Coordinates of C-alpha atoms in Angstrom, one line a residue:
X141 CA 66.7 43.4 -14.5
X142 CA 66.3 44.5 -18.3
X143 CA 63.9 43.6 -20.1
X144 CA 63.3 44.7 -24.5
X145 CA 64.9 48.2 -23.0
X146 CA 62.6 48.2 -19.9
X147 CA 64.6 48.1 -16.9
X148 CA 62.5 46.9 -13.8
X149 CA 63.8 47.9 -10.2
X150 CA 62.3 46.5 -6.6
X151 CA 61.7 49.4 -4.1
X152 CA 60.0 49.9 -1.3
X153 CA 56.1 51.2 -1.5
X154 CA 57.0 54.7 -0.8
X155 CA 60.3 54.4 -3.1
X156 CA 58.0 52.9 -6.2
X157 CA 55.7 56.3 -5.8
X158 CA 58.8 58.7 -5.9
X159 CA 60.3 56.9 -8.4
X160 CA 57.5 57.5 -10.7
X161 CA 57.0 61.2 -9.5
X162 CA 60.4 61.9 -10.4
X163 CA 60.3 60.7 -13.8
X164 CA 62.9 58.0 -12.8
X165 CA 60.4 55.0 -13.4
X166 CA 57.6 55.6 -16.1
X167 CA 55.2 53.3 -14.2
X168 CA 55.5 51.1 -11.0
X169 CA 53.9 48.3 -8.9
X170 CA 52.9 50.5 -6.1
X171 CA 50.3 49.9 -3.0
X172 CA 47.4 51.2 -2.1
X173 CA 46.3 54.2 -1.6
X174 CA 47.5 55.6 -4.1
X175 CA 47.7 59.9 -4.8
X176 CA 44.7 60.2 -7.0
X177 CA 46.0 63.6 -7.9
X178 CA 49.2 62.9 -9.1
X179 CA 49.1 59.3 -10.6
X180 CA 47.0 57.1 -12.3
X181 CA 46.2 53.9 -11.2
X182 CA 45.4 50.0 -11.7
X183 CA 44.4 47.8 -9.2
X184 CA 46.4 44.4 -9.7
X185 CA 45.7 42.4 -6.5
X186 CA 43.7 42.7 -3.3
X187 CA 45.3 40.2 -0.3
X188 CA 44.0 39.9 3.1
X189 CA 46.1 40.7 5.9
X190 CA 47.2 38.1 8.9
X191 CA 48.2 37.4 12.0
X192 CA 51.2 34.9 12.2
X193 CA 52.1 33.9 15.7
X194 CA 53.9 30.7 17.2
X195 CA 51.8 27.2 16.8
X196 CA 51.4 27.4 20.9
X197 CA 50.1 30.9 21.1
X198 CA 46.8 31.3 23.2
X199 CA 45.4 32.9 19.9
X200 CA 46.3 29.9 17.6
X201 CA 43.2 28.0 18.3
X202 CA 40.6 30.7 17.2
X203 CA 39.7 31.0 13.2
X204 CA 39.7 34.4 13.0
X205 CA 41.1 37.7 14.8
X206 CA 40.2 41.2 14.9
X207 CA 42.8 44.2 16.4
X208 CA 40.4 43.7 19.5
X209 CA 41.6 40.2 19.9
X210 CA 45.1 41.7 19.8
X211 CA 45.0 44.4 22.6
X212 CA 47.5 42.3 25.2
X213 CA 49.7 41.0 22.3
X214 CA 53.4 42.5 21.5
X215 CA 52.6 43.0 17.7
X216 CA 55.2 42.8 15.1
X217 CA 54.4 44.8 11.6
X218 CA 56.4 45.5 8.5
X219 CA 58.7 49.5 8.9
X220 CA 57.5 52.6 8.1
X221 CA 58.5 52.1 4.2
X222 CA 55.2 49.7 3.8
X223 CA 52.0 52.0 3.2
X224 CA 50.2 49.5 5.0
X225 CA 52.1 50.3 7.9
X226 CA 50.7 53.9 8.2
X227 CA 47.2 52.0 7.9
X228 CA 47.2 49.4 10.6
X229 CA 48.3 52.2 12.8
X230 CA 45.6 54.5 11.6
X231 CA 43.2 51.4 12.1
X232 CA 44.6 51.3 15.8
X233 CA 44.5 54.7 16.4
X234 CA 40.6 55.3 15.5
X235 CA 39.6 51.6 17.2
X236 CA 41.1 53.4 20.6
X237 CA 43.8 51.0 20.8
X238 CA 46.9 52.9 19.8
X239 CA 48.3 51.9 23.1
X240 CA 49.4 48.4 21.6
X241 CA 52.8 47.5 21.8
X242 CA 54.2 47.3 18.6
X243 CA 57.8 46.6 16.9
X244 CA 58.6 47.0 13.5
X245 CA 60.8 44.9 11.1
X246 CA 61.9 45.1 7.3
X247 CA 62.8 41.4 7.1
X248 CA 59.7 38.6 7.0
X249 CA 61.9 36.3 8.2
X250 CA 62.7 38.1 11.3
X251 CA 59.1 38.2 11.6
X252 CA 58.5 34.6 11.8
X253 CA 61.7 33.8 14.3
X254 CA 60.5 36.3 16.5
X255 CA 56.9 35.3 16.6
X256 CA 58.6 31.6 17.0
X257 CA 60.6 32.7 19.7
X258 CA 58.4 34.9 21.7
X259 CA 54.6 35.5 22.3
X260 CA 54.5 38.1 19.6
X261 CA 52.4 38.0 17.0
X262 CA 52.8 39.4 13.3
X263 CA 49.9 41.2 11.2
X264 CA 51.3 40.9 7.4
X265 CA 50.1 39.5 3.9
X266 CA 51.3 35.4 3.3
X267 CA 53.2 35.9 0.1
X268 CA 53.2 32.9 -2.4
X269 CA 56.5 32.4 -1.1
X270 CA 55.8 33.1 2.6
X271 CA 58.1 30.6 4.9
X272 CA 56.0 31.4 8.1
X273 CA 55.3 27.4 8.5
X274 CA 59.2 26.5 8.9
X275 CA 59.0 28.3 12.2
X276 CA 56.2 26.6 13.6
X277 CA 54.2 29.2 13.0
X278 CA 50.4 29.5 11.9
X279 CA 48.6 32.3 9.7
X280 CA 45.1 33.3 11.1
X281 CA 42.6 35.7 9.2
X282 CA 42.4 39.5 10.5
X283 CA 39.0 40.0 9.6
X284 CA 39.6 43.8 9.7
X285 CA 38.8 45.9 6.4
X286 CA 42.8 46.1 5.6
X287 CA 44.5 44.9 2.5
X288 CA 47.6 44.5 0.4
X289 CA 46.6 46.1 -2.6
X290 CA 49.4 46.3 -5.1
X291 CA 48.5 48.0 -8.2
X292 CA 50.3 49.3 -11.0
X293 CA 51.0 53.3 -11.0
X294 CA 52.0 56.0 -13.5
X295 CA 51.6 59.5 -13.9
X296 CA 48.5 61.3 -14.0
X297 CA 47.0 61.8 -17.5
X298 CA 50.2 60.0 -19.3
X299 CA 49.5 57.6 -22.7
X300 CA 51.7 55.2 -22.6
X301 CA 53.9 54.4 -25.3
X302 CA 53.5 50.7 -27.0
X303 CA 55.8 49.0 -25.4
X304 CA 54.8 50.4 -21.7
X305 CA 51.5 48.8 -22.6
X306 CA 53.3 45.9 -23.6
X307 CA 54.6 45.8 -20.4
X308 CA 51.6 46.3 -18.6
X309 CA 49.5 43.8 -20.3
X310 CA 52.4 41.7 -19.3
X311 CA 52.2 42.6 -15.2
X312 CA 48.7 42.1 -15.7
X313 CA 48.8 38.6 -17.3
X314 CA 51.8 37.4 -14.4
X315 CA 49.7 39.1 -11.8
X316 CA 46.9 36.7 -12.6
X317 CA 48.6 33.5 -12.9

Protein backbone atom coordinates (compact mmCIF):
# COMPACT_ATOMS: atom_id res chain seq x y z
CA UNK A 1 0.00 0.00 0.00
CA UNK A 2 1.17 3.67 -0.89
CA UNK A 3 0.22 6.18 0.70
CA UNK A 4 1.34 10.54 -0.24
CA UNK A 5 4.83 8.53 -1.09
CA UNK A 6 4.79 6.49 2.13
CA UNK A 7 4.67 2.95 1.31
CA UNK A 8 3.34 0.78 4.29
CA UNK A 9 4.31 -3.11 4.34
CA UNK A 10 2.85 -5.96 6.99
CA UNK A 11 5.76 -8.08 8.46
CA UNK A 12 6.12 -10.19 10.98
CA UNK A 13 7.36 -8.60 14.58
CA UNK A 14 10.88 -9.58 14.15
CA UNK A 15 10.67 -8.62 10.19
CA UNK A 16 9.21 -4.82 11.29
CA UNK A 17 12.47 -4.46 13.65
CA UNK A 18 14.95 -5.46 10.82
CA UNK A 19 13.21 -3.63 8.50
CA UNK A 20 13.84 -0.52 10.36
CA UNK A 21 17.49 -1.46 11.32
CA UNK A 22 18.25 -1.80 7.77
CA UNK A 23 17.13 1.40 6.69
CA UNK A 24 14.48 -0.38 4.58
CA UNK A 25 11.47 1.06 6.57
CA UNK A 26 12.01 4.53 8.28
CA UNK A 27 9.61 3.62 11.12
CA UNK A 28 7.39 0.48 11.97
CA UNK A 29 4.53 -0.84 14.09
CA UNK A 30 6.69 -3.19 16.01
CA UNK A 31 5.92 -5.21 19.56
CA UNK A 32 7.17 -5.07 22.62
CA UNK A 33 10.08 -5.21 23.85
CA UNK A 34 11.64 -3.27 21.92
CA UNK A 35 15.91 -2.72 21.62
CA UNK A 36 16.12 0.42 23.68
CA UNK A 37 19.61 0.81 22.21
CA UNK A 38 18.97 0.86 18.80
CA UNK A 39 15.43 2.30 18.32
CA UNK A 40 13.22 4.58 19.64
CA UNK A 41 9.98 3.92 20.64
CA UNK A 42 6.04 4.68 21.17
CA UNK A 43 3.79 2.66 22.91
CA UNK A 44 0.42 2.46 20.77
CA UNK A 45 -1.56 -0.23 22.46
CA UNK A 46 -1.43 -2.64 25.40
CA UNK A 47 -3.89 -5.95 24.91
CA UNK A 48 -4.30 -8.71 27.26
CA UNK A 49 -3.46 -12.11 26.26
CA UNK A 50 -6.05 -15.28 26.21
CA UNK A 51 -6.78 -18.54 26.30
CA UNK A 52 -9.22 -19.66 23.53
CA UNK A 53 -10.31 -23.23 23.83
CA UNK A 54 -13.46 -25.29 22.58
CA UNK A 55 -17.03 -24.18 24.37
CA UNK A 56 -16.85 -27.86 26.08
CA UNK A 57 -13.40 -27.69 27.51
CA UNK A 58 -13.11 -28.52 31.32
CA UNK A 59 -11.50 -24.94 31.52
CA UNK A 60 -14.40 -23.01 29.86
CA UNK A 61 -16.38 -22.66 32.95
CA UNK A 62 -13.76 -20.76 35.07
CA UNK A 63 -13.40 -16.64 34.51
CA UNK A 64 -9.99 -16.50 34.60
CA UNK A 65 -6.77 -18.70 33.94
CA UNK A 66 -3.20 -18.45 34.91
CA UNK A 67 -0.26 -20.83 33.08
CA UNK A 68 -0.79 -22.88 36.38
CA UNK A 69 -4.33 -23.67 35.32
CA UNK A 70 -2.74 -24.77 31.99
CA UNK A 71 -0.01 -27.37 33.12
CA UNK A 72 -2.10 -30.71 31.68
CA UNK A 73 -3.36 -28.68 28.57
CA UNK A 74 -1.71 -29.18 24.86
CA UNK A 75 -1.24 -25.37 24.25
CA UNK A 76 -1.28 -23.82 20.96
CA UNK A 77 0.70 -20.34 20.57
CA UNK A 78 1.49 -18.07 17.66
CA UNK A 79 5.52 -19.30 15.77
CA UNK A 80 8.68 -18.15 16.65
CA UNK A 81 8.27 -14.85 14.35
CA UNK A 82 5.79 -13.24 17.23
CA UNK A 83 7.95 -11.57 20.14
CA UNK A 84 5.41 -12.69 22.32
CA UNK A 85 6.24 -16.10 21.63
CA UNK A 86 9.75 -15.89 23.10
CA UNK A 87 7.76 -14.42 26.21
CA UNK A 88 5.22 -16.96 27.07
CA UNK A 89 7.99 -19.33 26.88
CA UNK A 90 10.24 -17.30 29.06
CA UNK A 91 7.04 -16.95 31.44
CA UNK A 92 6.97 -20.87 31.41
CA UNK A 93 10.32 -21.41 31.78
CA UNK A 94 10.80 -19.25 35.15
CA UNK A 95 7.11 -20.50 36.59
CA UNK A 96 8.87 -24.20 36.40
CA UNK A 97 6.56 -25.34 33.86
CA UNK A 98 8.54 -25.48 30.65
CA UNK A 99 7.47 -29.07 30.42
CA UNK A 100 4.08 -27.98 28.80
CA UNK A 101 3.27 -29.36 25.60
CA UNK A 102 3.16 -26.82 23.27
CA UNK A 103 2.55 -26.44 19.19
CA UNK A 104 2.94 -23.54 17.34
CA UNK A 105 0.99 -22.00 14.42
CA UNK A 106 1.28 -18.79 12.09
CA UNK A 107 -2.39 -18.93 11.08
CA UNK A 108 -5.27 -17.72 13.82
CA UNK A 109 -7.60 -19.65 12.15
CA UNK A 110 -5.76 -22.84 12.48
CA UNK A 111 -5.76 -21.86 16.02
CA UNK A 112 -9.37 -21.83 16.49
CA UNK A 113 -10.18 -25.28 14.37
CA UNK A 114 -7.76 -26.93 16.32
CA UNK A 115 -8.75 -25.81 19.67
CA UNK A 116 -12.49 -26.71 18.10
CA UNK A 117 -11.39 -29.99 17.23
CA UNK A 118 -9.19 -31.05 20.05
CA UNK A 119 -8.77 -30.39 23.77
CA UNK A 120 -6.08 -27.84 23.02
CA UNK A 121 -6.18 -24.64 24.15
CA UNK A 122 -4.77 -21.32 22.47
CA UNK A 123 -2.93 -18.33 24.59
CA UNK A 124 -3.19 -15.27 21.93
CA UNK A 125 -4.52 -11.52 21.78
CA UNK A 126 -8.66 -11.35 20.40
CA UNK A 127 -7.99 -9.05 17.56
CA UNK A 128 -11.04 -6.67 16.61
CA UNK A 129 -11.42 -9.05 13.93
CA UNK A 130 -10.83 -12.21 15.87
CA UNK A 131 -13.25 -15.19 14.40
CA UNK A 132 -12.54 -17.52 17.48
CA UNK A 133 -16.58 -17.59 18.20
CA UNK A 134 -17.43 -19.28 14.68
CA UNK A 135 -15.69 -22.32 16.02
CA UNK A 136 -17.44 -22.67 19.10
CA UNK A 137 -14.85 -21.45 20.80
CA UNK A 138 -14.66 -19.11 24.01
CA UNK A 139 -11.85 -16.48 25.02
CA UNK A 140 -11.02 -16.58 28.80
CA UNK A 141 -8.60 -13.90 30.52
CA UNK A 142 -4.87 -15.11 31.29
CA UNK A 143 -4.44 -13.12 34.17
CA UNK A 144 -0.62 -13.43 33.75
CA UNK A 145 1.54 -10.08 33.41
CA UNK A 146 1.88 -10.69 29.45
CA UNK A 147 0.71 -8.37 26.72
CA UNK A 148 0.44 -7.37 23.12
CA UNK A 149 2.10 -4.29 23.09
CA UNK A 150 2.40 -2.84 19.58
CA UNK A 151 4.07 0.34 19.40
CA UNK A 152 5.47 2.33 16.81
CA UNK A 153 9.43 1.99 16.18
CA UNK A 154 12.19 4.03 14.52
CA UNK A 155 15.76 4.48 14.81
CA UNK A 156 17.49 5.65 17.79
CA UNK A 157 17.93 9.44 17.92
CA UNK A 158 16.33 10.11 14.33
CA UNK A 159 13.96 13.53 13.69
CA UNK A 160 11.56 12.73 11.64
CA UNK A 161 10.81 14.43 8.58
CA UNK A 162 7.19 16.22 8.31
CA UNK A 163 5.53 13.98 6.63
CA UNK A 164 6.81 10.84 8.91
CA UNK A 165 5.12 12.79 11.69
CA UNK A 166 2.34 13.11 9.54
CA UNK A 167 2.24 9.68 9.42
CA UNK A 168 2.65 8.99 12.86
CA UNK A 169 0.06 11.32 14.16
CA UNK A 170 -1.94 9.46 11.68
CA UNK A 171 -1.09 5.64 13.39
CA UNK A 172 -1.67 7.32 16.45
CA UNK A 173 -5.20 8.80 15.69
CA UNK A 174 -6.35 5.04 13.89
CA UNK A 175 -4.75 3.33 16.82
CA UNK A 176 -7.21 5.02 19.09
CA UNK A 177 -10.31 4.75 17.26
Amino acid sequence: LEKDSVKLTELYDYQCDNAVKTGLAQMSIGVAPVNEKLFDSMPLARHPLYVICREEHPLASKAALTFEDLADVHLIIHGRRYKGNREIMKTLKQKKLDDIRISETDNAVNMYKRCQDTDCAAITVLFPNSSFSRFHCIAIPLEEELFWEPCLIYPKGKTLTEKEIDVKKEILENMRT
